PDB file of C-alpha atoms in Angstrom:
ATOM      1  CA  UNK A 285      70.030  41.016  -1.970  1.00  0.00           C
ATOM      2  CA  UNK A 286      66.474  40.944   0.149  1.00  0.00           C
ATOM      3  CA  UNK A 287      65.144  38.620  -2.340  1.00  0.00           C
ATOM      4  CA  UNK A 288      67.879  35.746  -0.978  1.00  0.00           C
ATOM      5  CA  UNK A 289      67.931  36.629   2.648  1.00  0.00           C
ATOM      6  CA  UNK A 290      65.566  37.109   5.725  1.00  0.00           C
ATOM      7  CA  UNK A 291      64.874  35.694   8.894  1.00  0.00           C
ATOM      8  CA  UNK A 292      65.927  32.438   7.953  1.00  0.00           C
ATOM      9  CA  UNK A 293      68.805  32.998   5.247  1.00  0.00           C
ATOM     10  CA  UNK A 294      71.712  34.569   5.972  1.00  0.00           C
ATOM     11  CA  UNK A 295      74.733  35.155   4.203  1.00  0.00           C
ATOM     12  CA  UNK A 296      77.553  33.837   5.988  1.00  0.00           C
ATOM     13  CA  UNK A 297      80.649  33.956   3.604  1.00  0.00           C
ATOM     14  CA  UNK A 298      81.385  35.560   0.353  1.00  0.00           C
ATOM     15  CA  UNK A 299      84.614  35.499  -2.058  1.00  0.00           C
ATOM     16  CA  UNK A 300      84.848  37.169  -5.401  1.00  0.00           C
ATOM     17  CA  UNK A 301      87.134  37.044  -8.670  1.00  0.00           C
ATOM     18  CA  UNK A 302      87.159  39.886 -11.665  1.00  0.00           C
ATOM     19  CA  UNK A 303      83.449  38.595 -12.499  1.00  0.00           C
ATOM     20  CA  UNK A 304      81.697  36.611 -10.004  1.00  0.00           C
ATOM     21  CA  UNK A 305      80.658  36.532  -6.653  1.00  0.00           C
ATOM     22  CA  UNK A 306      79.397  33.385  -4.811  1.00  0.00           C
ATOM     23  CA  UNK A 307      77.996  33.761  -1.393  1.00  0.00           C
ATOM     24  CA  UNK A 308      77.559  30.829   1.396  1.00  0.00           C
ATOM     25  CA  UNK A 309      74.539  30.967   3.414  1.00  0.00           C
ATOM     26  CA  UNK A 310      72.845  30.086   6.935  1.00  0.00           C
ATOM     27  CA  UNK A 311      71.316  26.910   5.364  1.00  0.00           C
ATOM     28  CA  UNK A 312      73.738  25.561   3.467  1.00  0.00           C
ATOM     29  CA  UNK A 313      72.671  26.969  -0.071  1.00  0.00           C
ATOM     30  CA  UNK A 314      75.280  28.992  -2.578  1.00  0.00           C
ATOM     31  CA  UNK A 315      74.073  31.803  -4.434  1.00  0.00           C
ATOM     32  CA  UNK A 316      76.299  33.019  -7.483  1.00  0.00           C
ATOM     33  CA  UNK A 317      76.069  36.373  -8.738  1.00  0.00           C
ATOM     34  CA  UNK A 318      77.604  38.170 -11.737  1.00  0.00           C
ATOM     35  CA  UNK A 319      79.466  41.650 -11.255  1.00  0.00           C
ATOM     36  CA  UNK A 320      78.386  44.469 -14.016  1.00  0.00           C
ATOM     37  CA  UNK A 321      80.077  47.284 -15.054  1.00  0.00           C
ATOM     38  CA  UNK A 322      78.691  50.080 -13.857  1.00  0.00           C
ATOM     39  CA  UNK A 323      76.417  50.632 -17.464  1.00  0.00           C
ATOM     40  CA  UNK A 324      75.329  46.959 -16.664  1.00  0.00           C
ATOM     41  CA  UNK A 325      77.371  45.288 -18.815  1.00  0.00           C
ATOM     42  CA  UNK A 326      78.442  42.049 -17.952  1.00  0.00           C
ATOM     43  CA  UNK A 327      82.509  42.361 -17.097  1.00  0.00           C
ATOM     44  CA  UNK A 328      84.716  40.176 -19.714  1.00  0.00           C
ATOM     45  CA  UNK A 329      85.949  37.034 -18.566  1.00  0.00           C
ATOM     46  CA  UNK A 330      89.454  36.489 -17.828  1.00  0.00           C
ATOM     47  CA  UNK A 331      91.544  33.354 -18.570  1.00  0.00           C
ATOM     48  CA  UNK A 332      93.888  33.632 -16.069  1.00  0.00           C
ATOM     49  CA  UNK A 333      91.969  35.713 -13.859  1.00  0.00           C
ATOM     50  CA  UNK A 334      93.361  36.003 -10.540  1.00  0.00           C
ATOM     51  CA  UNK A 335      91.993  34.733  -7.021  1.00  0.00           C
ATOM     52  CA  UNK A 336      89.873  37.347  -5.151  1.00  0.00           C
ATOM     53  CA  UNK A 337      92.979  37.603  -2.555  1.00  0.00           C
ATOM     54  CA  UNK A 338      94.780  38.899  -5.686  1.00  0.00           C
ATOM     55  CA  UNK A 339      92.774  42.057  -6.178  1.00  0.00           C
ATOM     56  CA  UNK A 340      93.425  45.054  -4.514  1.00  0.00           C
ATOM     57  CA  UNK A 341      90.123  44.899  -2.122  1.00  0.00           C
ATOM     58  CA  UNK A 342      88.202  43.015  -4.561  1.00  0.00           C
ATOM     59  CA  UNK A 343      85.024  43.996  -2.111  1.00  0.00           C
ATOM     60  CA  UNK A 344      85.423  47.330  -2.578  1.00  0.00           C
ATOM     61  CA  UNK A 345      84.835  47.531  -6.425  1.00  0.00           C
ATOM     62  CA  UNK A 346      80.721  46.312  -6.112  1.00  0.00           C
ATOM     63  CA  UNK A 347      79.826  47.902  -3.212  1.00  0.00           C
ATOM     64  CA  UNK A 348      77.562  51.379  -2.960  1.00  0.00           C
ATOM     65  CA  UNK A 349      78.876  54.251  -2.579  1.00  0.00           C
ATOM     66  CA  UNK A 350      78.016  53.904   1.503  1.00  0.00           C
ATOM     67  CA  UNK A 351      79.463  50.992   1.760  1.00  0.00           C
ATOM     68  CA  UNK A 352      76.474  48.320   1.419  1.00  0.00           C
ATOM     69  CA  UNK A 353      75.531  45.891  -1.068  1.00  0.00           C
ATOM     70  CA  UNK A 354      73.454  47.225  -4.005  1.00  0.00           C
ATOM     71  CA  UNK A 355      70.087  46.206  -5.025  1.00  0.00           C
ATOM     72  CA  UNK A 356      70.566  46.193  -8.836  1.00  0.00           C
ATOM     73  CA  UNK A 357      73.357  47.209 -11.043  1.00  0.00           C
ATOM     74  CA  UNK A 358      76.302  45.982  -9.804  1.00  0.00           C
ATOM     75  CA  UNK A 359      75.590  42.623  -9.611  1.00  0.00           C
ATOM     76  CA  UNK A 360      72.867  40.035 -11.251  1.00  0.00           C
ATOM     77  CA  UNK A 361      71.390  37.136  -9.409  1.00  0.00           C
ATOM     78  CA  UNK A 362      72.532  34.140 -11.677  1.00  0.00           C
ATOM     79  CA  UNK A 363      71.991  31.074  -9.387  1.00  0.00           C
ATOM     80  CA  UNK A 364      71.071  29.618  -6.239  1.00  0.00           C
ATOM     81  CA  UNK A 365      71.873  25.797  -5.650  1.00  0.00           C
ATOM     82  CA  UNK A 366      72.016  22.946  -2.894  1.00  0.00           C
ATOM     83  CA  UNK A 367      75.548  21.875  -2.004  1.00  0.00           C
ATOM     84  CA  UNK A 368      76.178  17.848  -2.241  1.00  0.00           C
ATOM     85  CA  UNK A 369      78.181  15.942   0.579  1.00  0.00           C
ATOM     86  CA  UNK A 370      80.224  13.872   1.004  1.00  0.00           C
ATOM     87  CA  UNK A 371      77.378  11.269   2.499  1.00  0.00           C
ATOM     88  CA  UNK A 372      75.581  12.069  -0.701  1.00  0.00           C
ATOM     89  CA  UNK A 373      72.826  14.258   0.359  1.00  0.00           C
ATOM     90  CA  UNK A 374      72.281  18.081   0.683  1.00  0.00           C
ATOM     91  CA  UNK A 375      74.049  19.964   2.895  1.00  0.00           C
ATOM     92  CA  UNK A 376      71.720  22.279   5.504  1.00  0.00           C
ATOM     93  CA  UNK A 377      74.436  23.518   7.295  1.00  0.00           C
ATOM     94  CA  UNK A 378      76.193  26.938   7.628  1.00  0.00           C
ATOM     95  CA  UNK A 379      78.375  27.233   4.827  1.00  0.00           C
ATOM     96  CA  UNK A 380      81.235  29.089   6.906  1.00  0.00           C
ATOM     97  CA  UNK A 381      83.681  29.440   4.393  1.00  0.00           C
ATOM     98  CA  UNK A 382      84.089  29.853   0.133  1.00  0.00           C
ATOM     99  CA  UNK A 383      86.549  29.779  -2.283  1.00  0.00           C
ATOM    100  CA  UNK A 384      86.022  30.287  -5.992  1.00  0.00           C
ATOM    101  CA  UNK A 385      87.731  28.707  -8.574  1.00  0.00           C
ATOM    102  CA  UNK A 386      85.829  30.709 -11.568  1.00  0.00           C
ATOM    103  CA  UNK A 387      88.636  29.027 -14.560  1.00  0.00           C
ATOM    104  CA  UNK A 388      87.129  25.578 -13.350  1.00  0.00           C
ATOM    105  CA  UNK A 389      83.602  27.016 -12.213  1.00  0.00           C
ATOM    106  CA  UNK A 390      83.979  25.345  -9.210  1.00  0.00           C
ATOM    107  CA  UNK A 391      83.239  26.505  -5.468  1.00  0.00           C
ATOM    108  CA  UNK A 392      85.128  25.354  -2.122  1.00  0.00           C
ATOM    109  CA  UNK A 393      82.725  25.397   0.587  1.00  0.00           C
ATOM    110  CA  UNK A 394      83.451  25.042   4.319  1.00  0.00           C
ATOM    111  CA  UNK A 395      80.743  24.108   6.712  1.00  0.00           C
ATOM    112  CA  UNK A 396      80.118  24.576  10.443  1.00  0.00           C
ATOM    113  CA  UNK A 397      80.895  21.724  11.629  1.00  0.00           C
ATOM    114  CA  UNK A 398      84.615  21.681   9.481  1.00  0.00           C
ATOM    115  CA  UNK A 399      83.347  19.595   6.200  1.00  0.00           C
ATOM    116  CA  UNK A 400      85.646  20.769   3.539  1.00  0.00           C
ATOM    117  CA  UNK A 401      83.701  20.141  -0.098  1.00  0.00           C
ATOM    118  CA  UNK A 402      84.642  20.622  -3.424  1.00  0.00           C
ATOM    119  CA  UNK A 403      81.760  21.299  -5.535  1.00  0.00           C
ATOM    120  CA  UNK A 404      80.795  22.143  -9.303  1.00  0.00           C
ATOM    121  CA  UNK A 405      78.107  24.905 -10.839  1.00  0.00           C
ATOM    122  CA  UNK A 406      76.975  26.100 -14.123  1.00  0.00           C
ATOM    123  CA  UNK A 407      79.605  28.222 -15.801  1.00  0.00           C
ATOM    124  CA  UNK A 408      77.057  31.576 -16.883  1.00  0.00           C
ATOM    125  CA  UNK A 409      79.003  32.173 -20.077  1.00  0.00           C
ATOM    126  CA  UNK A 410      79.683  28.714 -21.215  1.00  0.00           C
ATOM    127  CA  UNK A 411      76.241  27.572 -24.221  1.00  0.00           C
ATOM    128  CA  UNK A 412      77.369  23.919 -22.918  1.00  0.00           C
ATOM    129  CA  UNK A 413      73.535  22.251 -22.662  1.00  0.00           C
ATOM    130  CA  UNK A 414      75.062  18.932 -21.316  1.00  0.00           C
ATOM    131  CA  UNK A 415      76.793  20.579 -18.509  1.00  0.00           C
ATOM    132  CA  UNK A 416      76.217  18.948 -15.235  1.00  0.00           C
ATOM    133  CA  UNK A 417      73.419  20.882 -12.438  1.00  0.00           C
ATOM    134  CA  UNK A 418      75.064  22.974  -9.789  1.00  0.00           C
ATOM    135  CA  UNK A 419      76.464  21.586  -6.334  1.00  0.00           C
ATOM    136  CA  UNK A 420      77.646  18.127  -7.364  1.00  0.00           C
ATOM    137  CA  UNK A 421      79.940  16.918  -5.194  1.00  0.00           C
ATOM    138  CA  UNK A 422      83.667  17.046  -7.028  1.00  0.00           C
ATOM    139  CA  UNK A 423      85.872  16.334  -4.131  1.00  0.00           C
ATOM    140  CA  UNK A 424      86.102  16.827  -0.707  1.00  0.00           C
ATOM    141  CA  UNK A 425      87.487  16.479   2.755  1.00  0.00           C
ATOM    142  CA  UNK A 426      84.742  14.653   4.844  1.00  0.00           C
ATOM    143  CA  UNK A 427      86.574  14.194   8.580  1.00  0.00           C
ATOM    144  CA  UNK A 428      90.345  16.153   7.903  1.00  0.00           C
ATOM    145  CA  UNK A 429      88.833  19.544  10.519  1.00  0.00           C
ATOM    146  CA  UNK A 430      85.872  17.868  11.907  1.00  0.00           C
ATOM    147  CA  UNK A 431      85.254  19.530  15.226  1.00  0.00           C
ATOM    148  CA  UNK A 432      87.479  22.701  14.035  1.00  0.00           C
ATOM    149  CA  UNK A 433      87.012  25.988  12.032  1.00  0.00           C
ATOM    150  CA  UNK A 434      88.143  25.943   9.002  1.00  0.00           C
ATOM    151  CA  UNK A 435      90.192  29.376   8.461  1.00  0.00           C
ATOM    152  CA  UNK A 436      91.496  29.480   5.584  1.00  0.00           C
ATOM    153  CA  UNK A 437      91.257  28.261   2.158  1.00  0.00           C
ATOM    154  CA  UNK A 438      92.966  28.583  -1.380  1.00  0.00           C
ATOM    155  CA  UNK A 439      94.019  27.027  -4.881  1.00  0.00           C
ATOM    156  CA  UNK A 440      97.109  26.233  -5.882  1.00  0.00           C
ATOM    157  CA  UNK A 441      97.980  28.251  -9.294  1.00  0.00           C
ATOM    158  CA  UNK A 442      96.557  25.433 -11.457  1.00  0.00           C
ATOM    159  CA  UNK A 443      93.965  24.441  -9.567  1.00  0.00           C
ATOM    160  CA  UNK A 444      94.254  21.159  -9.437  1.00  0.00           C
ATOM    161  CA  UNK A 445      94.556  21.085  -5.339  1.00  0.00           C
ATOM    162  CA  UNK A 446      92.782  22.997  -3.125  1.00  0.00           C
ATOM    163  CA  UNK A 447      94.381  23.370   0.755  1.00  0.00           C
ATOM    164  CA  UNK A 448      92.682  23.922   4.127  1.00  0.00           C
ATOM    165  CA  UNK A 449      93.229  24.827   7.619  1.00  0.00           C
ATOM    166  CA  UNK A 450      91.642  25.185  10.585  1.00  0.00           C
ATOM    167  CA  UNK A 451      91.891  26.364  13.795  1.00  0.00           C
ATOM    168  CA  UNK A 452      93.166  23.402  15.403  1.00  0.00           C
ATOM    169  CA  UNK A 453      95.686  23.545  13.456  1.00  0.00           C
ATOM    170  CA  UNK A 454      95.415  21.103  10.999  1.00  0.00           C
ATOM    171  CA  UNK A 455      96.364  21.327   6.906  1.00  0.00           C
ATOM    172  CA  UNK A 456      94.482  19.741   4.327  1.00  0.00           C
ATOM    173  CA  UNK A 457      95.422  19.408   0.838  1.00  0.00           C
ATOM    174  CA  UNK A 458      92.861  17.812  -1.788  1.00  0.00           C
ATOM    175  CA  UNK A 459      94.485  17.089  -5.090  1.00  0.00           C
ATOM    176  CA  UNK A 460      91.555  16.816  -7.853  1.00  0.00           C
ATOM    177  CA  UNK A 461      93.442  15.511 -10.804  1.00  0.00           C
ATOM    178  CA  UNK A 462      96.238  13.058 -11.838  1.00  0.00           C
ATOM    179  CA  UNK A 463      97.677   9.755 -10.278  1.00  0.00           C
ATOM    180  CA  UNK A 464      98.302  12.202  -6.480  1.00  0.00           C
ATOM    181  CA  UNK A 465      94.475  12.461  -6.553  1.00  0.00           C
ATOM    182  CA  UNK A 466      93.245  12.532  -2.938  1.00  0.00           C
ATOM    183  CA  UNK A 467      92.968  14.115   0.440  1.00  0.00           C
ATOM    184  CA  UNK A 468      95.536  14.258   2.662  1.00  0.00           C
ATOM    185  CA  UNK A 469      95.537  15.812   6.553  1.00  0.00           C
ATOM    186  CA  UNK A 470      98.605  17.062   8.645  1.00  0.00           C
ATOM    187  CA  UNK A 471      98.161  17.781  12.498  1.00  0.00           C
ATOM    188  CA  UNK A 472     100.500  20.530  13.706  1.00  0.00           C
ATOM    189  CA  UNK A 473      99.976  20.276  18.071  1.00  0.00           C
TER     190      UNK A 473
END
């Protein structure tokens, strides 16, 4: 973990299914890791593998035994990638917020200033050449917590929406496929 962090990079936010980890950082970069069994084996992939809130302290499971992040074993570097905006540059912002979708390899990303973004990364077990480069933009909520923190996000169970809240109080839902495609916002005062 000190090769990806220092003075300048921190990590911010982290969320985790059965075999990955992504982790948001202090200038708006993602860094994806793989979890290993404890041999080093990479963990089988799971179809229907549930959402990191799913697992009974998902942290827990890759952590040392005193309760820090380990060095090597546990985990293997796999990526580190720029995250695409809305605007259609890269985002240098505090990533504040992440929420995997692994089935999809897709990352929801929540920034500092409450820029909700849907993005896309290379899936580590798929042999796909033509597969698009990590942190294209997918989808995204641009101006729905601007000004706010975003709290809270999570798929719905077939990931074709993702919804958002903030602080404020508002709800976002972003629905990513069919004729409903879209963002919507709801203020709650």
């Amino acid at each position: 973990m000190r090769a990806v962090t220092g003075p300048r990079v921190q990590l911010l936010c982290v969320d985790a299914s059965p075999r990955l980890l992504v982790f948001g950082s202090s200038i708006g970069s993602v860094y994806v890791f793989e979890r290993r069994a404890r041999g080093g084996a990479a963990l089988p992939a799971a179809a229907d593998a549930p959402n990191a809130t799913d697992v009974a302290s998902p942290v827990a499971s890759f952590l040392s035994s005193d309760g820090t992040l380990p060095e090597d074993g546990n985990l293997k570097f796999l990526e580190r990638f720029m995250v695409e905006t809305f605007a259609g540059g890269s985002a240098t912002r505090p990533v504040t917020r992440a929420r995997l979708d692994e089935r999809r390899a897709r990352v929801a990303l929540a920034f500092d200033d409450g820029e909700v973004v849907v993005t896309s990364f290379r899936d580590p077990l798929s042999n796909d050449a033509l597969e698009s480069s990590s942190g294209r933009y997918v989808a995204g909520i641009p101006n729905g917590h601007k000004g706010a923190r975003v709290t809270s996000m999570a798929w719905s169970g077939s990931g074709d929406a993702l919804i958002s809240g903030d602080d404020a109080g508002a709800v976002s839902v972003v629905r990513l496929d069919g004729p409903d495609a879209g963002a919507r916002t709801v203020r709650f005062d």
